[in-house]
Amino acid sequence: MKIGIYPGSFDPITLGHLDIIIRASGLVDKLVIGVLRNNAKKPLFTAEERVEYIERVIRENTNLKSVEVIAFEGLLIEFARQQKASIIVRGLRAITDFEYELQIAQTNHKLDSKVDTIFFTTSVEYSYLSSSAVKEIASFGGDIQQFVPECIIQSVYDKYKSIRSV
Ligand code: ADP
């Protein structure tokens, strides 16, 4: 059984991420979406919220059955081993992603030569899209409908409401 891991912050999941999830699922028997806790990055949503949003999005927008969403911390390659994954999936948007991603992929391959990284080039309609842009727009009450799946839009706005009310 070929198992792939798609790691990321997903803070929050966007339509760009969903596109990669759907395309990558076709390549493997099982896709594990690894949600990085990474408190150093000060995510807006907790790892549990991010996992829940991804699960909701997959349930409501796809028929995918062989996808699992798991929060993790620590070394990606350790998580890949734990999950018995042989493929790491990453998305490439612009050339600026490339240098960083290449370095990480090569390092991970040095750490475990049985695990390879596969890159998906972004679909053009999402090439500009990032979780950071979504947060920036939502923080000012702007319209994020074109950027994130419908079923999590309200949760994103609610998060900002709850922040403002403390
Ligand atoms: P990270 O913090 O690891 O960069 P992200 O959640 O920002 O996590 O992204 C996870 C993965 O999804 C990365 O490989 C990133 O390049 C990819 N990705 C993010 N946005 C898009 C998009 N709009 N189109 C394609 N891939 C994307």
CSV table of N, CA and C and ligand atoms in Angstrom, one decimal:
chain,number,residue,atom,x,y,z
A,1,MET,N,0.8,-1.2,0.0
A,1,MET,CA,0.0,0.0,0.0
A,1,MET,C,0.9,1.2,0.0
A,2,LYS,N,0.6,2.1,-1.0
A,2,LYS,CA,1.4,3.4,-1.0
A,2,LYS,C,0.8,4.5,-0.2
A,3,ILE,N,1.6,4.9,0.8
A,3,ILE,CA,1.0,6.0,1.7
A,3,ILE,C,1.8,7.3,1.4
A,4,GLY,N,1.0,8.4,1.3
A,4,GLY,CA,1.6,9.7,1.1
A,4,GLY,C,1.3,10.6,2.3
A,5,ILE,N,2.2,11.5,2.5
A,5,ILE,CA,1.9,12.5,3.6
A,5,ILE,C,1.9,13.9,3.0
A,6,TYR,N,0.9,14.7,3.3
A,6,TYR,CA,0.8,16.1,2.8
A,6,TYR,C,0.9,16.9,4.1
A,7,PRO,N,2.1,17.4,4.4
A,7,PRO,CA,2.3,18.2,5.6
A,7,PRO,C,2.1,19.7,5.3
A,8,GLY,N,1.7,20.4,6.4
A,8,GLY,CA,1.6,21.9,6.3
A,8,GLY,C,1.0,22.5,7.5
A,9,SER,N,0.8,23.8,7.5
A,9,SER,CA,0.2,24.5,8.6
A,9,SER,C,-1.3,24.5,8.4
A,10,PHE,N,-1.8,24.7,7.2
A,10,PHE,CA,-3.2,24.7,6.9
A,10,PHE,C,-3.9,25.7,7.9
A,11,ASP,N,-3.4,26.9,8.0
A,11,ASP,CA,-3.9,27.8,9.0
A,11,ASP,C,-4.6,29.0,8.3
A,12,PRO,N,-5.8,28.9,7.7
A,12,PRO,CA,-6.6,27.7,7.6
A,12,PRO,C,-6.4,27.1,6.2
A,13,ILE,N,-7.1,25.9,6.0
A,13,ILE,CA,-7.1,25.2,4.7
A,13,ILE,C,-7.7,26.2,3.7
A,14,THR,N,-7.1,26.2,2.5
A,14,THR,CA,-7.6,27.0,1.4
A,14,THR,C,-8.0,26.2,0.2
A,15,LEU,N,-8.6,26.8,-0.8
A,15,LEU,CA,-9.0,26.0,-2.0
A,15,LEU,C,-7.7,25.5,-2.7
A,16,GLY,N,-6.6,26.2,-2.6
A,16,GLY,CA,-5.3,25.7,-3.1
A,16,GLY,C,-4.9,24.4,-2.5
A,17,HIS,N,-5.0,24.3,-1.2
A,17,HIS,CA,-4.7,23.1,-0.5
A,17,HIS,C,-5.6,21.9,-0.9
A,18,LEU,N,-6.9,22.3,-1.0
A,18,LEU,CA,-7.9,21.3,-1.4
A,18,LEU,C,-7.6,20.7,-2.7
A,19,ASP,N,-7.2,21.6,-3.6
A,19,ASP,CA,-6.8,21.1,-5.0
A,19,ASP,C,-5.7,20.1,-5.0
A,20,ILE,N,-4.7,20.4,-4.1
A,20,ILE,CA,-3.5,19.5,-4.0
A,20,ILE,C,-4.0,18.2,-3.4
A,21,ILE,N,-4.8,18.2,-2.3
A,21,ILE,CA,-5.3,17.0,-1.7
A,21,ILE,C,-6.0,16.1,-2.7
A,22,ILE,N,-6.9,16.7,-3.5
A,22,ILE,CA,-7.6,15.9,-4.5
A,22,ILE,C,-6.7,15.3,-5.5
A,23,ARG,N,-5.7,16.1,-6.0
A,23,ARG,CA,-4.8,15.6,-7.0
A,23,ARG,C,-3.9,14.5,-6.4
A,24,ALA,N,-3.4,14.8,-5.2
A,24,ALA,CA,-2.4,13.8,-4.6
A,24,ALA,C,-3.1,12.5,-4.3
A,25,SER,N,-4.3,12.6,-3.9
A,25,SER,CA,-5.0,11.3,-3.5
A,25,SER,C,-5.1,10.3,-4.6
A,26,GLY,N,-5.1,10.8,-5.8
A,26,GLY,CA,-5.1,9.9,-7.0
A,26,GLY,C,-3.8,9.2,-7.2
A,27,LEU,N,-2.7,9.6,-6.5
A,27,LEU,CA,-1.4,9.0,-6.7
A,27,LEU,C,-1.1,7.9,-5.7
A,28,VAL,N,-1.8,7.9,-4.5
A,28,VAL,CA,-1.5,7.0,-3.4
A,28,VAL,C,-2.7,6.3,-3.0
A,29,ASP,N,-2.5,5.2,-2.2
A,29,ASP,CA,-3.6,4.4,-1.7
A,29,ASP,C,-4.2,5.1,-0.5
A,30,LYS,N,-3.3,5.8,0.2
A,30,LYS,CA,-3.8,6.5,1.4
A,30,LYS,C,-3.1,7.8,1.5
A,31,LEU,N,-3.8,8.9,1.8
A,31,LEU,CA,-3.1,10.2,2.0
A,31,LEU,C,-3.3,10.7,3.4
A,32,VAL,N,-2.2,10.9,4.1
A,32,VAL,CA,-2.3,11.4,5.5
A,32,VAL,C,-2.0,12.9,5.4
A,33,ILE,N,-2.9,13.7,5.8
A,33,ILE,CA,-2.7,15.2,5.9
A,33,ILE,C,-2.1,15.5,7.3
A,34,GLY,N,-0.9,15.9,7.3
A,34,GLY,CA,-0.2,16.1,8.6
A,34,GLY,C,-0.3,17.6,8.9
A,35,VAL,N,-1.0,17.9,10.0
A,35,VAL,CA,-1.1,19.3,10.4
A,35,VAL,C,-0.1,19.7,11.5
A,36,LEU,N,0.8,20.5,11.1
A,36,LEU,CA,1.9,20.9,11.9
A,36,LEU,C,1.5,21.8,13.1
A,37,ARG,N,1.8,21.3,14.3
A,37,ARG,CA,1.4,22.2,15.5
A,37,ARG,C,2.2,23.5,15.4
A,38,ASN,N,3.5,23.4,15.3
A,38,ASN,CA,4.4,24.6,15.2
A,38,ASN,C,3.9,25.9,15.9
A,39,ASN,N,4.0,25.8,17.2
A,39,ASN,CA,3.6,27.0,18.0
A,39,ASN,C,4.5,28.2,17.7
A,40,ALA,N,5.7,28.0,17.2
A,40,ALA,CA,6.6,29.1,17.0
A,40,ALA,C,6.1,30.0,15.9
A,41,LYS,N,5.3,29.4,15.0
A,41,LYS,CA,4.7,30.2,13.9
A,41,LYS,C,3.4,30.9,14.3
A,42,LYS,N,3.1,30.7,15.6
A,42,LYS,CA,1.9,31.4,16.2
A,42,LYS,C,0.7,31.3,15.2
A,43,PRO,N,0.2,30.0,15.0
A,43,PRO,CA,-1.0,29.9,14.2
A,43,PRO,C,-2.2,30.5,14.8
A,44,LEU,N,-3.1,31.0,13.9
A,44,LEU,CA,-4.3,31.6,14.3
A,44,LEU,C,-5.3,30.5,14.9
A,45,PHE,N,-5.3,29.4,14.2
A,45,PHE,CA,-6.2,28.3,14.6
A,45,PHE,C,-5.4,27.2,15.4
A,46,THR,N,-6.0,26.6,16.4
A,46,THR,CA,-5.3,25.5,17.1
A,46,THR,C,-5.2,24.4,16.1
A,47,ALA,N,-4.3,23.5,16.4
A,47,ALA,CA,-4.1,22.3,15.5
A,47,ALA,C,-5.4,21.5,15.5
A,48,GLU,N,-6.1,21.4,16.6
A,48,GLU,CA,-7.4,20.7,16.6
A,48,GLU,C,-8.4,21.3,15.7
A,49,GLU,N,-8.4,22.7,15.7
A,49,GLU,CA,-9.4,23.4,14.8
A,49,GLU,C,-9.0,23.1,13.4
A,50,ARG,N,-7.7,23.2,13.1
A,50,ARG,CA,-7.3,23.0,11.7
A,50,ARG,C,-7.6,21.6,11.2
A,51,VAL,N,-7.4,20.6,12.1
A,51,VAL,CA,-7.7,19.3,11.7
A,51,VAL,C,-9.2,19.2,11.4
A,52,GLU,N,-10.0,19.7,12.3
A,52,GLU,CA,-11.5,19.7,12.2
A,52,GLU,C,-11.9,20.3,10.9
A,53,TYR,N,-11.3,21.5,10.5
A,53,TYR,CA,-11.7,22.2,9.3
A,53,TYR,C,-11.4,21.3,8.1
A,54,ILE,N,-10.2,20.7,8.1
A,54,ILE,CA,-9.8,19.9,6.9
A,54,ILE,C,-10.8,18.7,6.8
A,55,GLU,N,-11.1,18.1,7.9
A,55,GLU,CA,-12.0,16.9,7.8
A,55,GLU,C,-13.4,17.4,7.3
A,56,ARG,N,-13.8,18.5,7.8
A,56,ARG,CA,-15.1,19.0,7.3
A,56,ARG,C,-15.1,19.3,5.8
A,57,VAL,N,-14.0,19.9,5.4
A,57,VAL,CA,-13.9,20.3,3.9
A,57,VAL,C,-13.8,19.0,3.1
A,58,ILE,N,-13.1,18.0,3.5
A,58,ILE,CA,-13.0,16.8,2.7
A,58,ILE,C,-14.4,16.1,2.7
A,59,ARG,N,-15.0,16.1,3.8
A,59,ARG,CA,-16.4,15.4,3.9
A,59,ARG,C,-17.4,16.1,3.0
A,60,GLU,N,-17.4,17.5,3.0
A,60,GLU,CA,-18.4,18.2,2.3
A,60,GLU,C,-18.1,18.5,0.8
A,61,ASN,N,-16.8,18.4,0.4
A,61,ASN,CA,-16.4,18.7,-0.9
A,61,ASN,C,-15.9,17.6,-1.8
A,62,THR,N,-15.7,16.4,-1.2
A,62,THR,CA,-15.1,15.4,-2.0
A,62,THR,C,-15.8,14.0,-1.6
A,63,ASN,N,-15.4,13.0,-2.4
A,63,ASN,CA,-15.8,11.6,-2.1
A,63,ASN,C,-14.7,10.8,-1.5
A,64,LEU,N,-13.6,11.5,-1.2
A,64,LEU,CA,-12.4,10.8,-0.8
A,64,LEU,C,-12.6,10.0,0.5
A,65,LYS,N,-12.2,8.7,0.4
A,65,LYS,CA,-12.3,7.9,1.6
A,65,LYS,C,-11.0,7.6,2.3
A,66,SER,N,-9.9,7.6,1.5
A,66,SER,CA,-8.6,7.1,2.0
A,66,SER,C,-7.8,8.3,2.4
A,67,VAL,N,-8.4,9.2,3.1
A,67,VAL,CA,-7.6,10.4,3.6
A,67,VAL,C,-7.8,10.5,5.1
A,68,GLU,N,-6.7,10.7,5.8
A,68,GLU,CA,-6.7,10.8,7.2
A,68,GLU,C,-6.0,12.1,7.6
A,69,VAL,N,-6.6,12.8,8.6
A,69,VAL,CA,-6.0,14.1,9.0
A,69,VAL,C,-5.4,14.0,10.4
A,70,ILE,N,-4.1,14.2,10.6
A,70,ILE,CA,-3.5,14.0,11.9
A,70,ILE,C,-2.6,15.2,12.2
A,71,ALA,N,-2.7,15.7,13.5
A,71,ALA,CA,-1.8,16.7,13.9
A,71,ALA,C,-0.5,16.1,14.3
A,72,PHE,N,0.6,16.8,14.0
A,72,PHE,CA,1.9,16.3,14.5
A,72,PHE,C,2.8,17.4,14.8
A,73,GLU,N,3.9,17.0,15.6
A,73,GLU,CA,4.9,18.0,15.9
A,73,GLU,C,6.3,17.3,15.7
A,74,GLY,N,7.3,18.0,15.7
A,74,GLY,CA,8.6,17.4,15.5
A,74,GLY,C,9.0,17.1,14.1
A,75,LEU,N,10.0,16.2,13.9
A,75,LEU,CA,10.5,16.0,12.6
A,75,LEU,C,9.5,15.4,11.6
A,76,LEU,N,9.4,16.0,10.4
A,76,LEU,CA,8.5,15.4,9.4
A,76,LEU,C,8.9,14.0,9.1
A,77,ILE,N,10.2,13.7,8.9
A,77,ILE,CA,10.6,12.4,8.5
A,77,ILE,C,10.2,11.3,9.5
A,78,GLU,N,10.2,11.7,10.8
A,78,GLU,CA,9.8,10.8,11.9
A,78,GLU,C,8.3,10.5,11.7
A,79,PHE,N,7.6,11.6,11.4
A,79,PHE,CA,6.1,11.4,11.3
A,79,PHE,C,5.8,10.5,10.0
A,80,ALA,N,6.6,10.7,9.0
A,80,ALA,CA,6.5,9.9,7.8
A,80,ALA,C,6.7,8.4,8.1
A,81,ARG,N,7.8,8.2,8.9
A,81,ARG,CA,8.1,6.8,9.3
A,81,ARG,C,7.0,6.2,10.1
A,82,GLN,N,6.5,7.0,11.1
A,82,GLN,CA,5.4,6.5,11.9
A,82,GLN,C,4.2,6.1,11.1
A,83,GLN,N,3.9,6.9,10.1
A,83,GLN,CA,2.7,6.6,9.3
A,83,GLN,C,3.0,5.6,8.1
A,84,LYS,N,4.2,5.1,8.1
A,84,LYS,CA,4.7,4.2,7.0
A,84,LYS,C,4.5,4.8,5.6
A,85,ALA,N,4.8,6.1,5.5
A,85,ALA,CA,4.6,6.8,4.2
A,85,ALA,C,5.9,6.7,3.5
A,86,SER,N,5.8,6.6,2.2
A,86,SER,CA,7.0,6.6,1.3
A,86,SER,C,7.1,7.9,0.4
A,87,ILE,N,6.0,8.7,0.5
A,87,ILE,CA,5.9,9.9,-0.3
A,87,ILE,C,5.5,11.1,0.6
A,88,ILE,N,6.2,12.2,0.4
A,88,ILE,CA,5.8,13.5,1.0
A,88,ILE,C,5.3,14.3,-0.2
A,89,VAL,N,4.2,14.9,0.0
A,89,VAL,CA,3.6,15.7,-1.1
A,89,VAL,C,3.7,17.2,-0.7
A,90,ARG,N,4.2,18.0,-1.6
A,90,ARG,CA,4.2,19.5,-1.3
A,90,ARG,C,3.7,20.2,-2.6
A,91,GLY,N,3.2,21.4,-2.4
A,91,GLY,CA,2.7,22.2,-3.5
A,91,GLY,C,3.7,23.3,-3.8
A,92,LEU,N,3.9,23.6,-5.1
A,92,LEU,CA,4.8,24.7,-5.5
A,92,LEU,C,3.9,25.8,-6.2
A,93,ARG,N,4.0,27.0,-5.6
A,93,ARG,CA,3.2,28.1,-6.2
A,93,ARG,C,4.1,28.9,-7.2
A,94,ALA,N,5.1,29.5,-6.6
A,94,ALA,CA,5.9,30.4,-7.4
A,94,ALA,C,7.4,29.9,-7.2
A,95,ILE,N,8.2,30.5,-8.0
A,95,ILE,CA,9.7,30.2,-8.0
A,95,ILE,C,10.2,30.4,-6.6
A,96,THR,N,9.6,31.4,-5.9
A,96,THR,CA,10.1,31.7,-4.5
A,96,THR,C,9.9,30.5,-3.5
A,97,ASP,N,8.9,29.6,-3.8
A,97,ASP,CA,8.7,28.4,-3.0
A,97,ASP,C,9.8,27.4,-3.3
A,98,PHE,N,10.4,27.5,-4.5
A,98,PHE,CA,11.2,26.4,-5.0
A,98,PHE,C,12.5,26.2,-4.2
A,99,GLU,N,13.2,27.2,-3.9
A,99,GLU,CA,14.5,27.1,-3.3
A,99,GLU,C,14.4,26.4,-1.9
A,100,TYR,N,13.5,26.9,-1.1
A,100,TYR,CA,13.2,26.4,0.2
A,100,TYR,C,12.7,25.0,0.2
A,101,GLU,N,11.8,24.7,-0.7
A,101,GLU,CA,11.2,23.4,-0.8
A,101,GLU,C,12.3,22.3,-1.3
A,102,LEU,N,13.1,22.8,-2.2
A,102,LEU,CA,14.2,21.9,-2.7
A,102,LEU,C,15.1,21.5,-1.6
A,103,GLN,N,15.5,22.4,-0.8
A,103,GLN,CA,16.4,22.2,0.4
A,103,GLN,C,15.8,21.2,1.4
A,104,ILE,N,14.5,21.4,1.7
A,104,ILE,CA,13.9,20.6,2.7
A,104,ILE,C,13.8,19.2,2.1
A,105,ALA,N,13.4,19.1,0.8
A,105,ALA,CA,13.2,17.8,0.2
A,105,ALA,C,14.5,17.0,0.2
A,106,GLN,N,15.6,17.7,-0.1
A,106,GLN,CA,16.9,17.0,-0.2
A,106,GLN,C,17.3,16.6,1.2
A,107,THR,N,17.1,17.4,2.2
A,107,THR,CA,17.5,17.1,3.6
A,107,THR,C,16.7,15.9,4.0
A,108,ASN,N,15.4,15.9,3.7
A,108,ASN,CA,14.6,14.7,4.2
A,108,ASN,C,15.0,13.5,3.5
A,109,HIS,N,15.4,13.6,2.2
A,109,HIS,CA,15.9,12.4,1.5
A,109,HIS,C,17.2,11.9,2.1
A,110,LYS,N,18.0,12.8,2.6
A,110,LYS,CA,19.3,12.4,3.2
A,110,LYS,C,18.9,11.7,4.5
A,111,LEU,N,17.9,12.2,5.2
A,111,LEU,CA,17.6,11.6,6.5
A,111,LEU,C,17.0,10.2,6.3
A,112,ASP,N,16.2,10.0,5.3
A,112,ASP,CA,15.6,8.7,5.0
A,112,ASP,C,15.4,8.6,3.5
A,113,SER,N,16.3,7.8,2.9
A,113,SER,CA,16.3,7.7,1.4
A,113,SER,C,15.1,6.9,0.9
A,114,LYS,N,14.3,6.3,1.8
A,114,LYS,CA,13.1,5.5,1.3
A,114,LYS,C,11.9,6.5,1.2
A,115,VAL,N,12.1,7.7,1.6
A,115,VAL,CA,11.0,8.7,1.5
A,115,VAL,C,11.3,9.7,0.4
A,116,ASP,N,10.5,9.8,-0.6
A,116,ASP,CA,10.7,10.8,-1.6
A,116,ASP,C,9.7,11.9,-1.6
A,117,THR,N,10.1,13.1,-2.0
A,117,THR,CA,9.1,14.2,-2.0
A,117,THR,C,8.6,14.4,-3.4
A,118,ILE,N,7.3,14.6,-3.6
A,118,ILE,CA,6.7,14.8,-4.9
A,118,ILE,C,6.1,16.2,-4.8
A,119,PHE,N,6.3,17.0,-5.9
A,119,PHE,CA,5.8,18.4,-5.9
A,119,PHE,C,4.7,18.5,-6.9
A,120,PHE,N,3.6,19.1,-6.5
A,120,PHE,CA,2.5,19.4,-7.4
A,120,PHE,C,2.6,20.9,-7.7
A,121,THR,N,2.6,21.2,-9.0
A,121,THR,CA,2.5,22.7,-9.3
A,121,THR,C,1.1,23.1,-9.1
A,122,THR,N,1.0,24.3,-8.6
A,122,THR,CA,-0.4,24.8,-8.2
A,122,THR,C,-1.2,25.0,-9.5
A,123,SER,N,-2.5,24.8,-9.4
A,123,SER,CA,-3.4,25.1,-10.5
A,123,SER,C,-3.4,26.6,-10.6
A,124,VAL,N,-3.4,27.1,-11.8
A,124,VAL,CA,-3.2,28.5,-12.0
A,124,VAL,C,-4.1,29.4,-11.2
A,125,GLU,N,-5.4,28.9,-11.1
A,125,GLU,CA,-6.3,29.8,-10.4
A,125,GLU,C,-6.0,30.0,-8.9
A,126,TYR,N,-5.1,29.1,-8.4
A,126,TYR,CA,-4.8,29.3,-7.0
A,126,TYR,C,-3.3,29.7,-6.8
A,127,SER,N,-2.6,30.1,-7.8
A,127,SER,CA,-1.2,30.3,-7.7
A,127,SER,C,-0.9,31.5,-6.8
A,128,TYR,N,-1.8,32.4,-6.6
A,128,TYR,CA,-1.6,33.6,-5.8
A,128,TYR,C,-2.0,33.3,-4.3
A,129,LEU,N,-2.6,32.2,-4.1
A,129,LEU,CA,-3.4,32.0,-2.9
A,129,LEU,C,-2.6,31.4,-1.7
A,130,SER,N,-2.7,32.1,-0.5
A,130,SER,CA,-2.0,31.6,0.7
A,130,SER,C,-2.9,31.8,1.9
A,131,SER,N,-2.6,31.0,2.9
A,131,SER,CA,-3.4,31.1,4.2
A,131,SER,C,-3.2,32.5,4.7
A,132,SER,N,-2.0,33.0,4.6
A,132,SER,CA,-1.7,34.4,5.2
A,132,SER,C,-2.6,35.4,4.5
A,133,ALA,N,-2.8,35.3,3.2
A,133,ALA,CA,-3.6,36.3,2.5
A,133,ALA,C,-5.1,36.2,3.0
A,134,VAL,N,-5.5,34.9,3.2
A,134,VAL,CA,-6.9,34.7,3.7
A,134,VAL,C,-7.1,35.4,5.0
A,135,LYS,N,-6.1,35.2,5.9
A,135,LYS,CA,-6.2,35.8,7.3
A,135,LYS,C,-6.2,37.3,7.2
A,136,GLU,N,-5.3,37.8,6.4
A,136,GLU,CA,-5.2,39.3,6.2
A,136,GLU,C,-6.6,39.9,5.8
A,137,ILE,N,-7.2,39.2,4.8
A,137,ILE,CA,-8.5,39.7,4.3
A,137,ILE,C,-9.6,39.6,5.3
A,138,ALA,N,-9.6,38.4,5.9
A,138,ALA,CA,-10.7,38.1,6.9
A,138,ALA,C,-10.5,39.0,8.1
A,139,SER,N,-9.3,39.3,8.5
A,139,SER,CA,-9.1,40.2,9.7
A,139,SER,C,-9.8,41.6,9.5
A,140,PHE,N,-9.9,42.0,8.3
A,140,PHE,CA,-10.5,43.3,8.0
A,140,PHE,C,-12.0,43.1,7.6
A,141,GLY,N,-12.5,41.9,7.7
A,141,GLY,CA,-13.9,41.6,7.4
A,141,GLY,C,-14.1,41.5,5.9
A,142,GLY,N,-13.0,41.3,5.1
A,142,GLY,CA,-13.2,41.2,3.6
A,142,GLY,C,-13.8,39.9,3.2
A,143,ASP,N,-14.1,39.8,1.9
A,143,ASP,CA,-14.7,38.6,1.4
A,143,ASP,C,-13.7,37.5,1.0
A,144,ILE,N,-13.8,36.4,1.7
A,144,ILE,CA,-12.9,35.3,1.5
A,144,ILE,C,-13.5,34.1,0.7
A,145,GLN,N,-14.7,34.4,0.2
A,145,GLN,CA,-15.4,33.3,-0.5
A,145,GLN,C,-14.7,32.6,-1.7
A,146,GLN,N,-13.9,33.4,-2.4
A,146,GLN,CA,-13.1,32.8,-3.5
A,146,GLN,C,-11.9,32.0,-3.1
A,147,PHE,N,-11.6,32.1,-1.8
A,147,PHE,CA,-10.3,31.5,-1.4
A,147,PHE,C,-10.4,30.3,-0.5
A,148,VAL,N,-11.4,30.2,0.3
A,148,VAL,CA,-11.5,29.0,1.2
A,148,VAL,C,-12.9,28.3,0.9
A,149,PRO,N,-12.9,27.0,1.2
A,149,PRO,CA,-14.2,26.2,1.0
A,149,PRO,C,-15.3,26.9,1.8
A,150,GLU,N,-16.4,26.9,1.2
A,150,GLU,CA,-17.6,27.5,1.8
A,150,GLU,C,-17.9,27.1,3.2
A,151,CYS,N,-17.7,25.8,3.5
A,151,CYS,CA,-18.1,25.3,4.8
A,151,CYS,C,-17.2,25.8,6.0
A,152,ILE,N,-16.1,26.5,5.7
A,152,ILE,CA,-15.3,27.0,6.8
A,152,ILE,C,-15.3,28.5,6.9
A,153,ILE,N,-16.0,29.1,5.9
A,153,ILE,CA,-15.9,30.6,5.9
A,153,ILE,C,-16.4,31.2,7.2
A,154,GLN,N,-17.5,30.8,7.7
A,154,GLN,CA,-18.0,31.3,9.0
A,154,GLN,C,-17.1,31.1,10.1
A,155,SER,N,-16.5,29.9,10.2
A,155,SER,CA,-15.5,29.6,11.3
A,155,SER,C,-14.4,30.6,11.3
A,156,VAL,N,-13.9,31.0,10.1
A,156,VAL,CA,-12.8,31.9,10.0
A,156,VAL,C,-13.2,33.3,10.6
A,157,TYR,N,-14.4,33.8,10.1
A,157,TYR,CA,-14.9,35.1,10.6
A,157,TYR,C,-15.1,35.0,12.1
A,158,ASP,N,-15.7,33.9,12.6
A,158,ASP,CA,-16.0,33.7,14.0
A,158,ASP,C,-14.7,33.8,14.9
A,159,LYS,N,-13.6,33.3,14.3
A,159,LYS,CA,-12.4,33.3,15.1
A,159,LYS,C,-12.0,34.8,15.3
A,160,TYR,N,-12.1,35.6,14.3
A,160,TYR,CA,-11.7,37.0,14.5
A,160,TYR,C,-12.6,37.7,15.4
A,161,LYS,N,-13.9,37.3,15.3
A,161,LYS,CA,-14.9,37.9,16.3
A,161,LYS,C,-14.5,37.6,17.7
A,162,SER,N,-14.1,36.3,17.9
A,162,SER,CA,-13.8,35.9,19.3
A,162,SER,C,-12.5,36.5,19.8
A,163,ILE,N,-11.6,36.8,18.9
A,163,ILE,CA,-10.3,37.5,19.3
A,163,ILE,C,-10.7,38.9,19.7
A,164,ARG,N,-11.5,39.5,18.9
A,164,ARG,CA,-11.9,41.0,19.1
A,164,ARG,C,-12.6,41.1,20.5
A,165,SER,N,-13.4,40.1,20.8
A,165,SER,CA,-14.2,40.2,22.0
A,165,SER,C,-13.4,39.9,23.3
A,166,VAL,N,-12.1,39.5,23.2
A,166,VAL,CA,-11.4,39.3,24.5
A,166,VAL,C,-10.6,40.6,25.0
B,1,ADP,P1,3.7,25.5,5.3
B,1,ADP,O1,3.6,26.3,6.6
B,1,ADP,O2,4.3,24.2,5.5
B,1,ADP,O3,4.2,26.2,4.1
B,1,ADP,P2,1.1,25.8,4.2
B,1,ADP,O4,-0.2,25.4,4.9
B,1,ADP,O5,1.3,27.2,3.9
B,1,ADP,O6,2.2,25.1,5.1
B,1,ADP,O7,1.2,24.9,2.9
B,1,ADP,C1,1.2,23.5,2.9
B,1,ADP,C2,1.6,23.1,1.5
B,1,ADP,O8,0.6,23.5,0.5
B,1,ADP,C3,2.9,23.6,1.0
B,1,ADP,O9,3.6,22.7,0.2
B,1,ADP,C4,2.5,24.8,0.1
B,1,ADP,O10,3.4,25.1,-0.9
B,1,ADP,C5,1.2,24.2,-0.5
B,1,ADP,N1,0.3,25.3,-0.9
B,1,ADP,C6,-0.2,26.3,-0.1
B,1,ADP,N2,-1.0,27.1,-0.8
B,1,ADP,C7,-1.1,26.5,-2.1
B,1,ADP,C8,-1.8,26.9,-3.3
B,1,ADP,N3,-2.5,28.0,-3.4
B,1,ADP,N4,-1.6,26.1,-4.4
B,1,ADP,C9,-0.8,25.0,-4.3
B,1,ADP,N5,-0.1,24.6,-3.2
B,1,ADP,C10,-0.3,25.4,-2.1
